[in-house]
Each structure stands twice: as structure tokens, then as C-alpha cells.
Amino acid sequence: MAAARETLPPGTQVGTYRIVKPIAKGGFSLIYLATDDDTGEEVVIKEYMPKKLARRDRDRRVVPAGIEYAESLHHGRKLFFQEVKALASLKHPNIVRVLAFFLANDTGYMVMPNERGRNLGAYLRERKGGLSTSFILEVFIPVLDALALLHRRSMVHLDVKPGNIHLRHGNMPLLLDLGAVHPLNRGRSHGGQVITAGYSPVEQYFRAGQVGPWTDVYAVGASIRTCMDGRTPQPAPERQKEDKVVPAVEALKDRYPDFLLKAVDWSMSMEPEKRPQDAEELLVALLPHLDDPHLARMREGGAD
């Protein structure tokens, strides 16, 4: 039996692409650097291969890890295909583009451009927080604008976190891992799906939880908080039992402006109805502060 979650070896041909090397693993996918045989360009390919549900057989096909997982794997693959098709229709400068999607090895493959830059999560680990107000706004205003488009299309991302934000030249952000996106009009509006401790609000942990645009808003607030104090916030289920998250307006009042601290606390409210109800509501609250002369001086001074 092949090892679970075995990556495709370098040189493997998949469609019109040749695998160069594996570069990342997600809960539902394996991610590779590859080259396009037709153009010679480098691309990133995401292979649908959910952890625990799937393994690779001798012919490199993605098959159920056990017979009890067959139905779940088939259902997930079908949804992955449907959702990527929907995402391919999204055009936004801060949402990763879907170049192609195809089926092979009994699974699905999503092809994206290989964008040069750095990962916000990795950058945070190096810097240990303390990122400037101007840097935070420079990154998260475009991210919120991208999420606002998803929310207007009745979609939610459900896995917003620093590790899913790619920083291109000039800190222009790119929202990644759109394979986790869930259309709300397909009966998938309940929790119990993708979880990232510290960034997923409590409703995401339970099947009965009602997820929606407000779920992404919590994750944005938690991501900004991490940029400020350099550590992942307390996981939501633990907060529900004993909330140890000191409000940002208290913990960070000497380091960041009040409007930003209030926005973070608002976004990270435990009760969904007490948060901004979608990305646009939070965006509208933050946008007026971009014209703040103090922030303009910070930007001119070369923040982060």
C-alpha cells in the first residue's frame, strides 16, 4: 500500500504540466511548482488530496484511504471541481487567478500563476509581530476588498490567515487557498469543515454552527491581531470556556491607533451577530482612515 499523502515525484507529467517539486501541503491538497510544457512558464498546481481521506496507489491515482472514506472522497472531489469553476470567474487583483482546472489520476488539479514574493505568515514568524499600522492597512484593505467580492457572490473563504496571504512586490497582497472557498447557496453554510486554530471562530468548529461572511471577518481580525502582537490568538473554543484574549484597545493602546484596535476587537467578537456582518462593513469602517495625515507620513517614511 502506498504511503498516505505521497506527493508526486519531480518530473511527473500531469496534463500539459511537469512537476518540478512539491512546495506545500494543506488539509485538502498538495501543492507543487510545475512548468507548462506549452509555454515554458512556471505555475503552481494544487492537487485535491484530502488528508486522512486519501492515499496514492501504485499508478499514482488518488484513492480512498479506506473503503469507509470512498463516498466522502468522491463528494469532496465533485465539490472541489464545482467550486474551482466558480472561482475561475472571479477577477480581482488581490485574488489568485485560476489559469486552468483539469481531472487526472482520479482527482482534480487547479493551476495558478507562480507569483514571486513572500508569505505573510513566514514574515510574521521572522518579525515576531509589531508590524506598523501603515503596513497592516496596506495589506488588509486589499484583502478585505477581495473578500467583499466573494461575499457579494455569496461565497465565503473560511481559511483566512497570515499563511494564506502572499505578499508581492510593494507588499501587494494576494489571497490564497481559494480551494477552501464555500458557496453559501449549496447547502454548505454550516461549520465543521476547515479549521485553523486561532483564526477560525467558534461557529466553524461545529456542524450546527452557522458560518457566513462574518466568519471571514473574525479571521481577518485575528490575522491583524497576530500582525500586532506576533502570536496566534487563543483558539475560539478555549475563548468560549475562558476568554484570555485581552481586548486590543487595552493590550496595544500605546502602539496602535484607536480606530484600528476597535476594528480588531469588533471583528473578533465571539458572537457572530456582534461582528461586522461582511468584509465590506469592516472595509467601510477602515477606509476613511487611509487619508489620516499621520499614516501618510508613516508611509512616506518607508514602513515595513
GROMACS .gro file of C-alpha atoms in nm:
model
  304
    1MET     CA    1   0.000   0.000   0.000
    2ALA     CA    2   0.133   0.345  -0.093
    3ALA     CA    3   0.202   0.594   0.182
    4ALA     CA    4  -0.080   0.830   0.262
    5ARG     CA    5  -0.048   1.177   0.108
    6GLU     CA    6   0.251   1.076  -0.101
    7THR     CA    7   0.350   1.365  -0.327
    8LEU     CA    8   0.405   1.329  -0.700
    9PRO     CA    9   0.780   1.298  -0.773
   10PRO     CA   10   0.968   1.566  -0.970
   11GLY     CA   11   0.939   1.511  -1.344
   12THR     CA   12   0.587   1.366  -1.327
   13GLN     CA   13   0.370   1.471  -1.621
   14VAL     CA   14   0.020   1.586  -1.523
   15GLY     CA   15  -0.185   1.711  -1.815
   16THR     CA   16   0.037   1.954  -2.005
   17TYR     CA   17   0.241   2.031  -1.694
   18ARG     CA   18   0.557   1.880  -1.550
   19ILE     CA   19   0.608   1.872  -1.174
   20VAL     CA   20   0.926   2.047  -1.057
   21LYS     CA   21   0.888   1.991  -0.681
   22PRO     CA   22   0.630   1.987  -0.402
   23ILE     CA   23   0.619   2.319  -0.216
   24ALA     CA   24   0.337   2.296   0.039
   25LYS     CA   25   0.065   2.080   0.194
   26GLY     CA   26  -0.282   2.185   0.301
   27GLY     CA   27  -0.559   1.999   0.477
   28PHE     CA   28  -0.724   1.919   0.147
   29SER     CA   29  -0.444   1.947  -0.105
   30LEU     CA   30  -0.084   1.904  -0.210
   31ILE     CA   31   0.080   2.200  -0.384
   32TYR     CA   32   0.356   2.185  -0.645
   33LEU     CA   33   0.578   2.407  -0.851
   34ALA     CA   34   0.548   2.298  -1.213
   35THR     CA   35   0.624   2.410  -1.567
   36ASP     CA   36   0.381   2.447  -1.855
   37ASP     CA   37   0.509   2.235  -2.147
   38ASP     CA   38   0.335   2.463  -2.396
   39THR     CA   39   0.477   2.795  -2.275
   40GLY     CA   40   0.770   2.701  -2.051
   41GLU     CA   41   0.627   2.920  -1.775
   42GLU     CA   42   0.637   2.824  -1.409
   43VAL     CA   43   0.298   2.764  -1.244
   44VAL     CA   44   0.167   2.644  -0.910
   45ILE     CA   45  -0.059   2.337  -0.914
   46LYS     CA   46  -0.292   2.237  -0.634
   47GLU     CA   47  -0.385   1.869  -0.631
   48TYR     CA   48  -0.702   1.771  -0.448
   49MET     CA   49  -0.590   1.509  -0.196
   50PRO     CA   50  -0.760   1.550   0.142
   51LYS     CA   51  -0.569   1.447   0.450
   52LYS     CA   52  -0.699   1.129   0.621
   53LEU     CA   53  -0.940   1.053   0.335
   54ALA     CA   54  -0.698   0.971   0.053
   55ARG     CA   55  -0.380   0.792  -0.041
   56ARG     CA   56  -0.195   0.731  -0.368
   57ASP     CA   57  -0.188   0.389  -0.531
   58ARG     CA   58   0.092   0.235  -0.740
   59ASP     CA   59  -0.039   0.408  -1.054
   60ARG     CA   60  -0.029   0.746  -0.875
   61ARG     CA   61  -0.407   0.767  -0.864
   62VAL     CA   62  -0.572   0.928  -0.563
   63VAL     CA   63  -0.788   0.664  -0.398
   64PRO     CA   64  -0.975   0.636  -0.066
   65ALA     CA   65  -0.754   0.567   0.236
   66GLY     CA   66  -1.016   0.308   0.332
   67ILE     CA   67  -1.345   0.189   0.188
   68GLU     CA   68  -1.531   0.388   0.453
   69TYR     CA   69  -1.389   0.710   0.303
   70ALA     CA   70  -1.490   0.644  -0.059
   71GLU     CA   71  -1.814   0.839  -0.053
   72SER     CA   72  -1.662   1.138   0.127
   73LEU     CA   73  -1.368   1.149  -0.115
   74HIS     CA   74  -1.598   1.134  -0.419
   75HIS     CA   75  -1.825   1.404  -0.279
   76GLY     CA   76  -1.533   1.631  -0.190
   77ARG     CA   77  -1.376   1.593  -0.533
   78LYS     CA   78  -1.704   1.686  -0.700
   79LEU     CA   79  -1.741   1.996  -0.484
   80PHE     CA   80  -1.377   2.092  -0.545
   81PHE     CA   81  -1.441   2.082  -0.920
   82GLN     CA   82  -1.762   2.286  -0.893
   83GLU     CA   83  -1.611   2.545  -0.664
   84VAL     CA   84  -1.295   2.600  -0.870
   85LYS     CA   85  -1.513   2.659  -1.176
   86ALA     CA   86  -1.699   2.927  -0.982
   87LEU     CA   87  -1.374   3.083  -0.860
   88ALA     CA   88  -1.234   3.095  -1.213
   89SER     CA   89  -1.499   3.356  -1.287
   90LEU     CA   90  -1.365   3.591  -1.016
   91LYS     CA   91  -1.150   3.876  -1.141
   92HIS     CA   92  -0.978   4.072  -0.867
   93PRO     CA   93  -0.617   4.196  -0.842
   94ASN     CA   94  -0.584   4.053  -0.490
   95ILE     CA   95  -0.734   3.709  -0.556
   96VAL     CA   96  -0.511   3.440  -0.700
   97ARG     CA   97  -0.605   3.365  -1.060
   98VAL     CA   98  -0.718   3.021  -1.172
   99LEU     CA   99  -0.543   2.953  -1.503
  100ALA     CA  100  -0.682   2.606  -1.561
  101PHE     CA  101  -0.852   2.312  -1.399
  102PHE     CA  102  -0.842   1.951  -1.513
  103LEU     CA  103  -0.901   1.596  -1.395
  104ALA     CA  104  -0.625   1.333  -1.385
  105ASN     CA  105  -0.515   1.050  -1.155
  106ASP     CA  106  -0.877   1.025  -1.034
  107THR     CA  107  -0.856   1.371  -0.878
  108GLY     CA  108  -0.868   1.740  -0.964
  109TYR     CA  109  -0.585   1.985  -1.035
  110MET     CA  110  -0.606   2.364  -1.012
  111VAL     CA  111  -0.338   2.565  -1.196
  112MET     CA  112  -0.237   2.913  -1.078
  113PRO     CA  113   0.039   3.160  -1.170
  114ASN     CA  114   0.363   3.135  -0.975
  115GLU     CA  115   0.372   3.478  -0.810
  116ARG     CA  116   0.708   3.588  -0.671
  117GLY     CA  117   0.709   3.727  -0.320
  118ARG     CA  118   0.693   3.624   0.043
  119ASN     CA  119   0.434   3.469   0.268
  120LEU     CA  120   0.287   3.691   0.540
  121GLY     CA  121   0.285   3.402   0.788
  122ALA     CA  122   0.656   3.336   0.735
  123TYR     CA  123   0.731   3.708   0.754
  124LEU     CA  124   0.547   3.730   1.085
  125ARG     CA  125   0.750   3.443   1.228
  126GLU     CA  126   1.066   3.635   1.139
  127ARG     CA  127   0.944   3.970   1.270
  128LYS     CA  128   0.750   3.836   1.571
  129GLY     CA  129   0.475   4.092   1.524
  130GLY     CA  130   0.497   4.465   1.576
  131LEU     CA  131   0.412   4.543   1.213
  132SER     CA  132   0.326   4.906   1.152
  133THR     CA  133  -0.023   5.049   1.113
  134SER     CA  134   0.052   5.157   0.757
  135PHE     CA  135   0.176   4.808   0.667
  136ILE     CA  136  -0.133   4.646   0.818
  137LEU     CA  137  -0.366   4.874   0.624
  138GLU     CA  138  -0.161   4.833   0.306
  139VAL     CA  139  -0.212   4.457   0.327
  140PHE     CA  140  -0.557   4.414   0.476
  141ILE     CA  141  -0.754   4.685   0.293
  142PRO     CA  142  -0.700   4.499  -0.040
  143VAL     CA  143  -0.765   4.163   0.132
  144LEU     CA  144  -1.097   4.295   0.262
  145ASP     CA  145  -1.181   4.429  -0.082
  146ALA     CA  146  -1.117   4.082  -0.227
  147LEU     CA  147  -1.329   3.918   0.042
  148ALA     CA  148  -1.606   4.172  -0.021
  149LEU     CA  149  -1.624   4.045  -0.380
  150LEU     CA  150  -1.652   3.685  -0.256
  151HIS     CA  151  -1.922   3.784  -0.010
  152ARG     CA  152  -2.120   3.968  -0.279
  153ARG     CA  153  -2.107   3.646  -0.482
  154SER     CA  154  -2.245   3.452  -0.181
  155MET     CA  155  -1.912   3.281  -0.116
  156VAL     CA  156  -1.702   3.258   0.199
  157HIS     CA  157  -1.331   3.180   0.217
  158LEU     CA  158  -1.327   3.003   0.557
  159ASP     CA  159  -0.947   2.987   0.584
  160VAL     CA  160  -0.820   3.344   0.600
  161LYS     CA  161  -0.493   3.356   0.795
  162PRO     CA  162  -0.144   3.504   0.752
  163GLY     CA  163  -0.025   3.181   0.589
  164ASN     CA  164  -0.282   3.229   0.313
  165ILE     CA  165  -0.174   3.584   0.231
  166HIS     CA  166   0.108   3.618  -0.022
  167LEU     CA  167   0.296   3.948  -0.041
  168ARG     CA  168   0.414   4.053  -0.385
  169HIS     CA  169   0.645   4.344  -0.467
  170GLY     CA  170   0.544   4.654  -0.274
  171ASN     CA  171   0.354   4.439  -0.022
  172MET     CA  172   0.065   4.395  -0.265
  173PRO     CA  173  -0.130   4.106  -0.107
  174LEU     CA  174  -0.270   3.805  -0.282
  175LEU     CA  175  -0.537   3.597  -0.108
  176LEU     CA  176  -0.450   3.228  -0.145
  177ASP     CA  177  -0.608   2.885  -0.092
  178LEU     CA  178  -0.932   2.957  -0.270
  179GLY     CA  179  -0.987   2.583  -0.287
  180ALA     CA  180  -1.128   2.620   0.064
  181VAL     CA  181  -1.397   2.863  -0.054
  182HIS     CA  182  -1.755   2.754   0.006
  183PRO     CA  183  -2.051   2.885  -0.195
  184LEU     CA  184  -2.329   2.958   0.052
  185ASN     CA  185  -2.602   2.868  -0.194
  186ARG     CA  186  -2.513   2.497  -0.199
  187GLY     CA  187  -2.624   2.400   0.146
  188ARG     CA  188  -2.274   2.429   0.290
  189SER     CA  189  -2.348   2.709   0.531
  190HIS     CA  190  -2.268   2.506   0.842
  191GLY     CA  191  -1.946   2.466   1.038
  192GLY     CA  192  -1.735   2.160   1.098
  193GLN     CA  193  -1.532   2.198   0.778
  194VAL     CA  194  -1.193   2.374   0.756
  195ILE     CA  195  -1.039   2.471   1.091
  196THR     CA  196  -0.730   2.678   1.172
  197ALA     CA  197  -0.690   2.723   1.547
  198GLY     CA  198  -0.673   3.089   1.643
  199TYR     CA  199  -0.826   3.216   1.320
  200SER     CA  200  -1.146   3.010   1.292
  201PRO     CA  201  -1.435   3.145   1.501
  202VAL     CA  202  -1.639   2.913   1.719
  203GLU     CA  203  -1.922   2.861   1.467
  204GLN     CA  204  -1.673   2.700   1.230
  205TYR     CA  205  -1.597   2.417   1.472
  206PHE     CA  206  -1.942   2.261   1.484
  207ARG     CA  207  -2.175   2.114   1.225
  208ALA     CA  208  -2.458   2.313   1.376
  209GLY     CA  209  -2.256   2.636   1.352
  210GLN     CA  210  -2.388   2.893   1.104
  211VAL     CA  211  -2.095   3.021   0.900
  212GLY     CA  212  -2.112   3.321   0.673
  213PRO     CA  213  -1.922   3.637   0.573
  214TRP     CA  214  -1.893   3.721   0.945
  215THR     CA  215  -1.680   3.406   0.979
  216ASP     CA  216  -1.418   3.551   0.742
  217VAL     CA  217  -1.435   3.883   0.928
  218TYR     CA  218  -1.329   3.710   1.252
  219ALA     CA  219  -1.033   3.553   1.070
  220VAL     CA  220  -0.926   3.893   0.932
  221GLY     CA  221  -0.942   4.045   1.280
  222ALA     CA  222  -0.739   3.756   1.423
  223SER     CA  223  -0.483   3.791   1.143
  224ILE     CA  224  -0.441   4.163   1.209
  225ARG     CA  225  -0.406   4.092   1.583
  226THR     CA  226  -0.126   3.846   1.502
  227CYS     CA  227   0.047   4.116   1.296
  228MET     CA  228   0.034   4.337   1.604
  229ASP     CA  229   0.143   4.114   1.890
  230GLY     CA  230   0.321   3.837   1.700
  231ARG     CA  231   0.129   3.537   1.834
  232THR     CA  232  -0.172   3.341   1.721
  233PRO     CA  233  -0.483   3.434   1.920
  234GLN     CA  234  -0.635   3.190   2.168
  235PRO     CA  235  -0.847   2.929   1.981
  236ALA     CA  236  -1.218   3.016   1.981
  237PRO     CA  237  -1.341   2.707   2.173
  238GLU     CA  238  -1.097   2.791   2.452
  239ARG     CA  239  -1.212   3.154   2.446
  240GLN     CA  240  -1.567   3.027   2.486
  241LYS     CA  241  -1.470   2.846   2.808
  242GLU     CA  242  -1.236   3.112   2.946
  243ASP     CA  243  -1.157   3.412   2.730
  244LYS     CA  244  -0.795   3.510   2.789
  245VAL     CA  245  -0.773   3.745   2.490
  246VAL     CA  246  -0.715   4.090   2.636
  247PRO     CA  247  -0.900   4.341   2.415
  248ALA     CA  248  -0.666   4.510   2.170
  249VAL     CA  249  -0.781   4.854   2.290
  250GLU     CA  250  -0.626   4.767   2.628
  251ALA     CA  251  -0.332   4.544   2.537
  252LEU     CA  252  -0.198   4.751   2.247
  253LYS     CA  253  -0.327   5.103   2.316
  254ASP     CA  254   0.022   5.255   2.326
  255ARG     CA  255   0.129   5.101   1.994
  256TYR     CA  256  -0.163   5.135   1.751
  257PRO     CA  257  -0.435   5.390   1.676
  258ASP     CA  258  -0.768   5.352   1.849
  259PHE     CA  259  -0.968   5.306   1.527
  260LEU     CA  260  -0.763   5.000   1.429
  261LEU     CA  261  -0.774   4.843   1.776
  262LYS     CA  262  -1.151   4.888   1.792
  263ALA     CA  263  -1.186   4.730   1.447
  264VAL     CA  264  -0.987   4.425   1.560
  265ASP     CA  265  -1.192   4.380   1.877
  266TRP     CA  266  -1.517   4.426   1.682
  267SER     CA  267  -1.412   4.167   1.427
  268MET     CA  268  -1.306   3.918   1.693
  269SER     CA  269  -1.632   3.928   1.888
  270MET     CA  270  -1.726   3.577   1.996
  271GLU     CA  271  -2.093   3.626   1.899
  272PRO     CA  272  -2.125   3.638   1.518
  273GLU     CA  273  -2.404   3.896   1.530
  274LYS     CA  274  -2.176   4.140   1.715
  275ARG     CA  275  -1.912   4.141   1.438
  276PRO     CA  276  -1.917   4.331   1.107
  277GLN     CA  277  -2.153   4.115   0.903
  278ASP     CA  278  -1.932   4.107   0.596
  279ALA     CA  279  -1.596   4.231   0.470
  280GLU     CA  280  -1.750   4.541   0.316
  281GLU     CA  281  -1.882   4.661   0.653
  282LEU     CA  282  -1.534   4.637   0.806
  283LEU     CA  283  -1.378   4.791   0.494
  284VAL     CA  284  -1.612   5.092   0.514
  285ALA     CA  285  -1.508   5.142   0.878
  286LEU     CA  286  -1.136   5.141   0.792
  287LEU     CA  287  -1.122   5.328   0.460
  288PRO     CA  288  -1.171   5.681   0.597
  289HIS     CA  289  -0.851   5.643   0.799
  290LEU     CA  290  -0.636   5.594   0.490
  291ASP     CA  291  -0.640   5.971   0.450
  292ASP     CA  292  -0.507   6.026   0.802
  293PRO     CA  293  -0.207   6.263   0.762
  294HIS     CA  294  -0.016   6.071   1.030
  295LEU     CA  295  -0.049   5.747   0.833
  296ALA     CA  296   0.054   5.927   0.515
  297ARG     CA  297   0.375   6.041   0.686
  298MET     CA  298   0.438   5.686   0.806
  299ARG     CA  299   0.401   5.554   0.451
  300GLU     CA  300   0.639   5.816   0.316
  301GLY     CA  301   0.889   5.715   0.582
  302GLY     CA  302   0.903   5.360   0.444
  303ALA     CA  303   0.704   5.139   0.679
  304ASP     CA  304   0.800   4.773   0.699
   0.00000   0.00000   0.00000
